[in-house]
């Protein structure tokens, strides 16, 4: 028989083995829990990082930036005191199809109406509409009857170098006449600027502001510098009557100033008619 001491040693050994087994089991469970928590944390970090990268935590959704339709270039009124600061038109959200009706009321008879082409000259139409809303043209004079056969208006200073404190680029320049051996264009040559054409005028060319021309007779040139913006739809006879007025020296040696003042009493521009097909001379 085993002695009492041997039995005690065996019992103690069995107890120790059971304790070690329980400790090992607890350690294994602890490691499993830690591994599970760690994996969950890593997964959560991946999800949160991906959501952040995609903008899920932005306070407000960022709208797409609207693309500018027109570029308004600032002009220095301190360098040119003939400029008048009335702000500048918006550059975005402008209509680029259809037409707008411009109505010019002068002291020379019935109102003159024109169709501004938004497809070929959206910025010119936007500029004139904006300035009209500021009464920029009201009670100003058309300071010139040009040698090309056009009434020149839109400069409050009457100097030919006045306008707003911004400018914009040419939008539609017509094709010039083909070079001719003679001084006159060929009989079948279409006019560069047909009678009734409305165009921008700028000094220097390409720095358009507020000035515009209304042609009361056909004009053909090999080198067009006036961007077309529309055509007359009513009152062309009034423009022709103004074009027949006597002219005097404008103070610079050019006999182009109307002897009788031609005053724009008001100029307005209607809302865009987006369903109208463009039918100006630019088409």
Tab-separated table of C-alpha atoms in Angstrom:
chain	number	residue	atom	x	y	z
A	1	UNK	CA	0.000	0.000	0.000
A	2	UNK	CA	1.067	3.470	-0.771
A	3	UNK	CA	2.036	5.408	2.237
A	4	UNK	CA	-0.040	8.303	3.449
A	5	UNK	CA	2.634	10.747	2.316
A	6	UNK	CA	2.592	9.400	-1.250
A	7	UNK	CA	-1.179	9.801	-1.439
A	8	UNK	CA	-0.917	13.366	-0.242
A	9	UNK	CA	1.720	14.104	-2.878
A	10	UNK	CA	-0.495	12.626	-5.616
A	11	UNK	CA	-3.520	14.586	-4.435
A	12	UNK	CA	-1.476	17.795	-4.302
A	13	UNK	CA	-0.098	17.071	-7.789
A	14	UNK	CA	-3.594	16.466	-9.189
A	15	UNK	CA	-4.851	19.684	-7.578
A	16	UNK	CA	-1.970	21.651	-9.091
A	17	UNK	CA	-2.638	20.160	-12.537
A	18	UNK	CA	-6.280	21.182	-12.286
A	19	UNK	CA	-5.302	24.714	-11.266
A	20	UNK	CA	-2.817	25.002	-14.129
A	21	UNK	CA	-5.434	23.742	-16.594
A	22	UNK	CA	-7.965	26.289	-15.349
A	23	UNK	CA	-5.372	29.087	-15.613
A	24	UNK	CA	-4.465	28.040	-19.141
A	25	UNK	CA	-8.140	28.001	-20.140
A	26	UNK	CA	-8.675	31.496	-18.660
A	27	UNK	CA	-5.579	32.817	-20.434
A	28	UNK	CA	-6.768	31.356	-23.734
A	29	UNK	CA	-10.207	32.937	-23.332
A	30	UNK	CA	-8.585	36.280	-22.473
A	31	UNK	CA	-6.397	36.123	-25.580
A	32	UNK	CA	-9.433	35.307	-27.719
A	33	UNK	CA	-11.379	38.232	-26.288
A	34	UNK	CA	-8.458	40.584	-26.847
A	35	UNK	CA	-8.062	39.382	-30.441
A	36	UNK	CA	-11.776	39.841	-31.099
A	37	UNK	CA	-11.805	43.350	-29.630
A	38	UNK	CA	-8.714	44.313	-31.610
A	39	UNK	CA	-10.208	43.079	-34.869
A	40	UNK	CA	-13.409	44.960	-34.158
A	41	UNK	CA	-11.454	48.156	-33.444
A	42	UNK	CA	-9.453	47.805	-36.647
A	43	UNK	CA	-12.616	47.190	-38.652
A	44	UNK	CA	-14.306	50.193	-37.061
A	45	UNK	CA	-11.324	52.395	-37.872
A	46	UNK	CA	-11.397	51.226	-41.489
A	47	UNK	CA	-15.126	51.983	-41.761
A	48	UNK	CA	-14.773	55.409	-40.129
A	49	UNK	CA	-11.774	56.304	-42.291
A	50	UNK	CA	-13.562	55.345	-45.470
A	51	UNK	CA	-16.659	57.307	-44.469
A	52	UNK	CA	-14.540	60.372	-43.655
A	53	UNK	CA	-12.744	60.182	-46.981
A	54	UNK	CA	-16.086	60.057	-48.756
A	55	UNK	CA	-17.305	63.138	-46.886
A	56	UNK	CA	-19.826	61.437	-44.620
A	57	UNK	CA	-18.904	63.724	-41.710
A	58	UNK	CA	-19.113	67.009	-43.623
A	59	UNK	CA	-21.532	69.389	-41.913
A	60	UNK	CA	-23.076	70.363	-45.253
A	61	UNK	CA	-22.845	68.767	-48.687
A	62	UNK	CA	-20.559	70.783	-50.924
A	63	UNK	CA	-22.400	71.990	-54.031
A	64	UNK	CA	-20.659	71.770	-57.332
A	65	UNK	CA	-19.050	75.070	-58.296
A	66	UNK	CA	-21.044	76.900	-60.952
A	67	UNK	CA	-19.066	77.573	-64.092
A	68	UNK	CA	-18.624	81.222	-65.052
A	69	UNK	CA	-20.379	82.161	-68.269
A	70	UNK	CA	-18.728	85.590	-68.523
A	71	UNK	CA	-15.476	87.153	-67.404
A	72	UNK	CA	-15.751	90.783	-66.281
A	73	UNK	CA	-12.352	92.503	-66.293
A	74	UNK	CA	-12.052	95.407	-63.802
A	75	UNK	CA	-11.211	98.844	-65.209
A	76	UNK	CA	-9.532	101.597	-63.181
A	77	UNK	CA	-11.843	104.590	-62.769
A	78	UNK	CA	-8.993	106.645	-61.312
A	79	UNK	CA	-7.048	106.227	-64.561
A	80	UNK	CA	-10.119	106.975	-66.723
A	81	UNK	CA	-12.484	109.420	-65.039
A	82	UNK	CA	-15.075	108.843	-67.789
A	83	UNK	CA	-15.885	105.447	-66.265
A	84	UNK	CA	-18.917	105.103	-64.002
A	85	UNK	CA	-18.921	102.525	-61.197
A	86	UNK	CA	-22.249	100.694	-60.871
A	87	UNK	CA	-20.817	97.305	-59.912
A	88	UNK	CA	-20.715	94.426	-62.350
A	89	UNK	CA	-23.143	91.783	-63.620
A	90	UNK	CA	-23.211	88.221	-62.269
A	91	UNK	CA	-20.872	85.808	-64.028
A	92	UNK	CA	-22.887	82.619	-63.510
A	93	UNK	CA	-26.437	81.478	-64.078
A	94	UNK	CA	-26.808	83.500	-67.272
A	95	UNK	CA	-29.034	82.309	-70.137
A	96	UNK	CA	-27.146	81.204	-73.237
A	97	UNK	CA	-30.066	80.376	-75.521
A	98	UNK	CA	-32.997	82.353	-76.839
A	99	UNK	CA	-33.311	86.135	-77.034
A	100	UNK	CA	-33.951	89.270	-75.007
A	101	UNK	CA	-35.794	92.353	-76.223
A	102	UNK	CA	-34.022	95.695	-75.840
A	103	UNK	CA	-36.179	98.812	-76.091
A	104	UNK	CA	-34.536	102.201	-76.660
A	105	UNK	CA	-36.747	105.270	-76.290
A	106	UNK	CA	-35.203	108.486	-77.644
A	107	UNK	CA	-36.330	112.064	-78.208
A	108	UNK	CA	-36.420	111.376	-81.962
A	109	UNK	CA	-39.657	109.425	-82.361
A	110	UNK	CA	-41.076	105.990	-81.682
A	111	UNK	CA	-39.144	103.476	-79.539
A	112	UNK	CA	-36.483	101.363	-81.213
A	113	UNK	CA	-36.640	97.647	-80.403
A	114	UNK	CA	-33.916	95.069	-80.898
A	115	UNK	CA	-33.565	91.330	-80.402
A	116	UNK	CA	-30.414	90.448	-78.449
A	117	UNK	CA	-29.032	87.015	-79.337
A	118	UNK	CA	-28.231	85.057	-76.164
A	119	UNK	CA	-26.599	82.180	-78.042
A	120	UNK	CA	-23.912	84.235	-79.773
A	121	UNK	CA	-23.622	87.131	-77.303
A	122	UNK	CA	-24.755	86.080	-73.800
A	123	UNK	CA	-22.288	88.385	-72.036
A	124	UNK	CA	-23.188	91.462	-74.080
A	125	UNK	CA	-26.868	90.826	-73.374
A	126	UNK	CA	-26.124	90.293	-69.675
A	127	UNK	CA	-24.081	93.497	-69.516
A	128	UNK	CA	-26.664	95.670	-71.269
A	129	UNK	CA	-29.460	94.164	-69.175
A	130	UNK	CA	-27.537	94.778	-65.953
A	131	UNK	CA	-26.660	98.363	-66.872
A	132	UNK	CA	-30.230	99.056	-67.968
A	133	UNK	CA	-31.383	97.886	-64.536
A	134	UNK	CA	-29.046	100.504	-63.030
A	135	UNK	CA	-30.528	103.265	-65.298
A	136	UNK	CA	-27.020	103.564	-66.753
A	137	UNK	CA	-28.275	104.563	-70.217
A	138	UNK	CA	-31.134	106.841	-69.189
A	139	UNK	CA	-30.794	110.504	-70.215
A	140	UNK	CA	-27.558	109.921	-72.119
A	141	UNK	CA	-26.789	111.084	-75.649
A	142	UNK	CA	-25.839	109.107	-78.738
A	143	UNK	CA	-22.647	111.013	-79.351
A	144	UNK	CA	-21.724	109.922	-82.879
A	145	UNK	CA	-23.067	109.120	-86.319
A	146	UNK	CA	-20.207	107.055	-87.665
A	147	UNK	CA	-18.785	107.147	-91.152
A	148	UNK	CA	-19.603	103.423	-91.411
A	149	UNK	CA	-23.310	104.244	-91.220
A	150	UNK	CA	-24.169	103.543	-87.586
A	151	UNK	CA	-25.588	105.404	-84.628
A	152	UNK	CA	-23.110	105.219	-81.730
A	153	UNK	CA	-24.652	105.254	-78.232
A	154	UNK	CA	-24.098	103.993	-74.701
A	155	UNK	CA	-21.350	106.271	-73.365
A	156	UNK	CA	-22.685	108.494	-70.555
A	157	UNK	CA	-19.636	110.738	-70.867
A	158	UNK	CA	-20.158	111.256	-74.618
A	159	UNK	CA	-16.398	110.968	-75.144
A	160	UNK	CA	-16.162	107.557	-76.765
A	161	UNK	CA	-13.961	106.247	-73.946
A	162	UNK	CA	-16.558	106.098	-71.164
A	163	UNK	CA	-18.514	103.172	-69.772
A	164	UNK	CA	-18.710	100.975	-66.651
A	165	UNK	CA	-15.749	99.956	-64.496
A	166	UNK	CA	-15.493	96.560	-66.175
A	167	UNK	CA	-14.991	95.233	-69.687
A	168	UNK	CA	-15.549	91.932	-71.485
A	169	UNK	CA	-14.174	90.178	-74.542
A	170	UNK	CA	-15.568	89.995	-78.083
A	171	UNK	CA	-18.078	87.174	-78.454
A	172	UNK	CA	-19.053	87.125	-82.119
A	173	UNK	CA	-17.104	88.885	-84.852
A	174	UNK	CA	-18.523	88.357	-88.342
A	175	UNK	CA	-16.411	87.097	-91.218
A	176	UNK	CA	-14.734	89.944	-93.075
A	177	UNK	CA	-15.213	90.605	-96.757
A	178	UNK	CA	-12.814	88.957	-99.187
A	179	UNK	CA	-9.996	91.228	-100.352
A	180	UNK	CA	-10.923	93.110	-103.515
A	181	UNK	CA	-8.743	94.743	-106.133
A	182	UNK	CA	-11.107	97.714	-106.218
A	183	UNK	CA	-12.017	100.048	-103.385
A	184	UNK	CA	-15.605	98.772	-103.411
A	185	UNK	CA	-16.674	95.247	-102.450
A	186	UNK	CA	-17.905	92.873	-105.109
A	187	UNK	CA	-21.593	93.389	-105.971
A	188	UNK	CA	-22.550	89.945	-104.665
A	189	UNK	CA	-20.489	90.311	-101.456
A	190	UNK	CA	-22.830	90.098	-98.426
A	191	UNK	CA	-22.600	93.026	-96.030
A	192	UNK	CA	-20.422	92.419	-92.987
A	193	UNK	CA	-22.869	94.476	-90.953
A	194	UNK	CA	-26.293	94.517	-92.652
A	195	UNK	CA	-28.628	97.428	-92.019
A	196	UNK	CA	-30.374	96.904	-88.683
A	197	UNK	CA	-27.423	95.133	-87.057
A	198	UNK	CA	-26.716	95.913	-83.393
A	199	UNK	CA	-23.074	95.561	-82.344
A	200	UNK	CA	-20.794	96.469	-79.460
A	201	UNK	CA	-18.275	99.283	-79.850
A	202	UNK	CA	-15.093	99.585	-77.789
A	203	UNK	CA	-11.986	101.731	-77.601
A	204	UNK	CA	-9.691	99.865	-77.894
A	205	UNK	CA	-11.450	97.014	-79.732
A	206	UNK	CA	-12.052	93.955	-77.573
A	207	UNK	CA	-12.592	95.913	-74.344
A	208	UNK	CA	-16.379	96.064	-74.543
A	209	UNK	CA	-18.368	97.843	-71.872
A	210	UNK	CA	-21.594	99.754	-72.482
A	211	UNK	CA	-21.219	101.329	-75.932
A	212	UNK	CA	-23.140	99.963	-78.904
A	213	UNK	CA	-23.834	100.654	-82.570
A	214	UNK	CA	-27.061	100.470	-84.548
A	215	UNK	CA	-26.374	100.293	-88.292
A	216	UNK	CA	-28.812	102.256	-90.449
A	217	UNK	CA	-27.193	101.113	-93.682
A	218	UNK	CA	-25.125	98.152	-94.875
A	219	UNK	CA	-21.433	98.240	-94.029
A	220	UNK	CA	-18.820	95.869	-95.441
A	221	UNK	CA	-15.229	95.578	-94.279
A	222	UNK	CA	-12.341	93.145	-94.577
A	223	UNK	CA	-11.404	93.642	-90.904
A	224	UNK	CA	-14.471	93.537	-88.607
A	225	UNK	CA	-13.920	94.961	-85.120
A	226	UNK	CA	-17.496	95.257	-83.846
A	227	UNK	CA	-18.926	92.066	-82.264
A	228	UNK	CA	-22.541	91.532	-83.344
A	229	UNK	CA	-25.072	91.145	-80.527
A	230	UNK	CA	-28.463	91.310	-82.270
A	231	UNK	CA	-30.707	93.041	-84.783
A	232	UNK	CA	-33.371	95.741	-84.932
A	233	UNK	CA	-36.945	94.465	-84.910
A	234	UNK	CA	-38.766	97.775	-84.808
A	235	UNK	CA	-38.087	101.478	-85.310
A	236	UNK	CA	-35.434	101.132	-88.003
A	237	UNK	CA	-37.020	104.133	-89.741
A	238	UNK	CA	-36.271	106.182	-86.623
A	239	UNK	CA	-32.629	105.103	-86.754
A	240	UNK	CA	-32.473	106.011	-90.460
A	241	UNK	CA	-33.947	109.431	-89.669
A	242	UNK	CA	-31.309	109.977	-86.974
A	243	UNK	CA	-28.621	108.819	-89.401
A	244	UNK	CA	-29.672	111.602	-91.786
A	245	UNK	CA	-29.158	114.355	-89.199
A	246	UNK	CA	-26.497	116.988	-89.859
A	247	UNK	CA	-23.223	116.481	-87.993
A	248	UNK	CA	-20.653	118.837	-86.500
A	249	UNK	CA	-17.091	118.589	-85.216
A	250	UNK	CA	-16.870	116.431	-82.108
A	251	UNK	CA	-14.007	118.480	-80.709
A	252	UNK	CA	-11.374	116.086	-82.037
A	253	UNK	CA	-11.537	117.159	-85.676
A	254	UNK	CA	-14.107	114.544	-86.758
A	255	UNK	CA	-17.443	115.754	-88.130
A	256	UNK	CA	-19.518	112.979	-86.548
A	257	UNK	CA	-21.404	114.559	-83.655
A	258	UNK	CA	-25.157	114.988	-84.313
A	259	UNK	CA	-25.969	118.691	-84.580
A	260	UNK	CA	-29.275	117.905	-82.874
A	261	UNK	CA	-28.918	116.063	-79.578
A	262	UNK	CA	-30.085	112.456	-79.758
A	263	UNK	CA	-31.071	111.606	-76.196
A	264	UNK	CA	-31.796	108.118	-74.885
A	265	UNK	CA	-34.647	108.795	-72.495
A	266	UNK	CA	-34.756	105.177	-71.351
A	267	UNK	CA	-33.289	101.810	-72.263
A	268	UNK	CA	-34.820	98.600	-70.964
A	269	UNK	CA	-34.148	94.893	-71.528
A	270	UNK	CA	-36.840	92.258	-71.092
A	271	UNK	CA	-36.583	88.815	-69.583
A	272	UNK	CA	-34.950	86.032	-71.563
A	273	UNK	CA	-37.215	84.301	-74.061
A	274	UNK	CA	-35.511	80.916	-73.903
A	275	UNK	CA	-37.861	79.334	-76.402
A	276	UNK	CA	-37.121	81.836	-79.141
A	277	UNK	CA	-34.775	80.824	-81.906
A	278	UNK	CA	-31.896	83.197	-82.460
A	279	UNK	CA	-32.489	85.184	-85.620
A	280	UNK	CA	-29.945	87.958	-85.377
A	281	UNK	CA	-27.371	88.841	-87.972
A	282	UNK	CA	-24.964	86.584	-86.144
A	283	UNK	CA	-26.844	83.496	-87.247
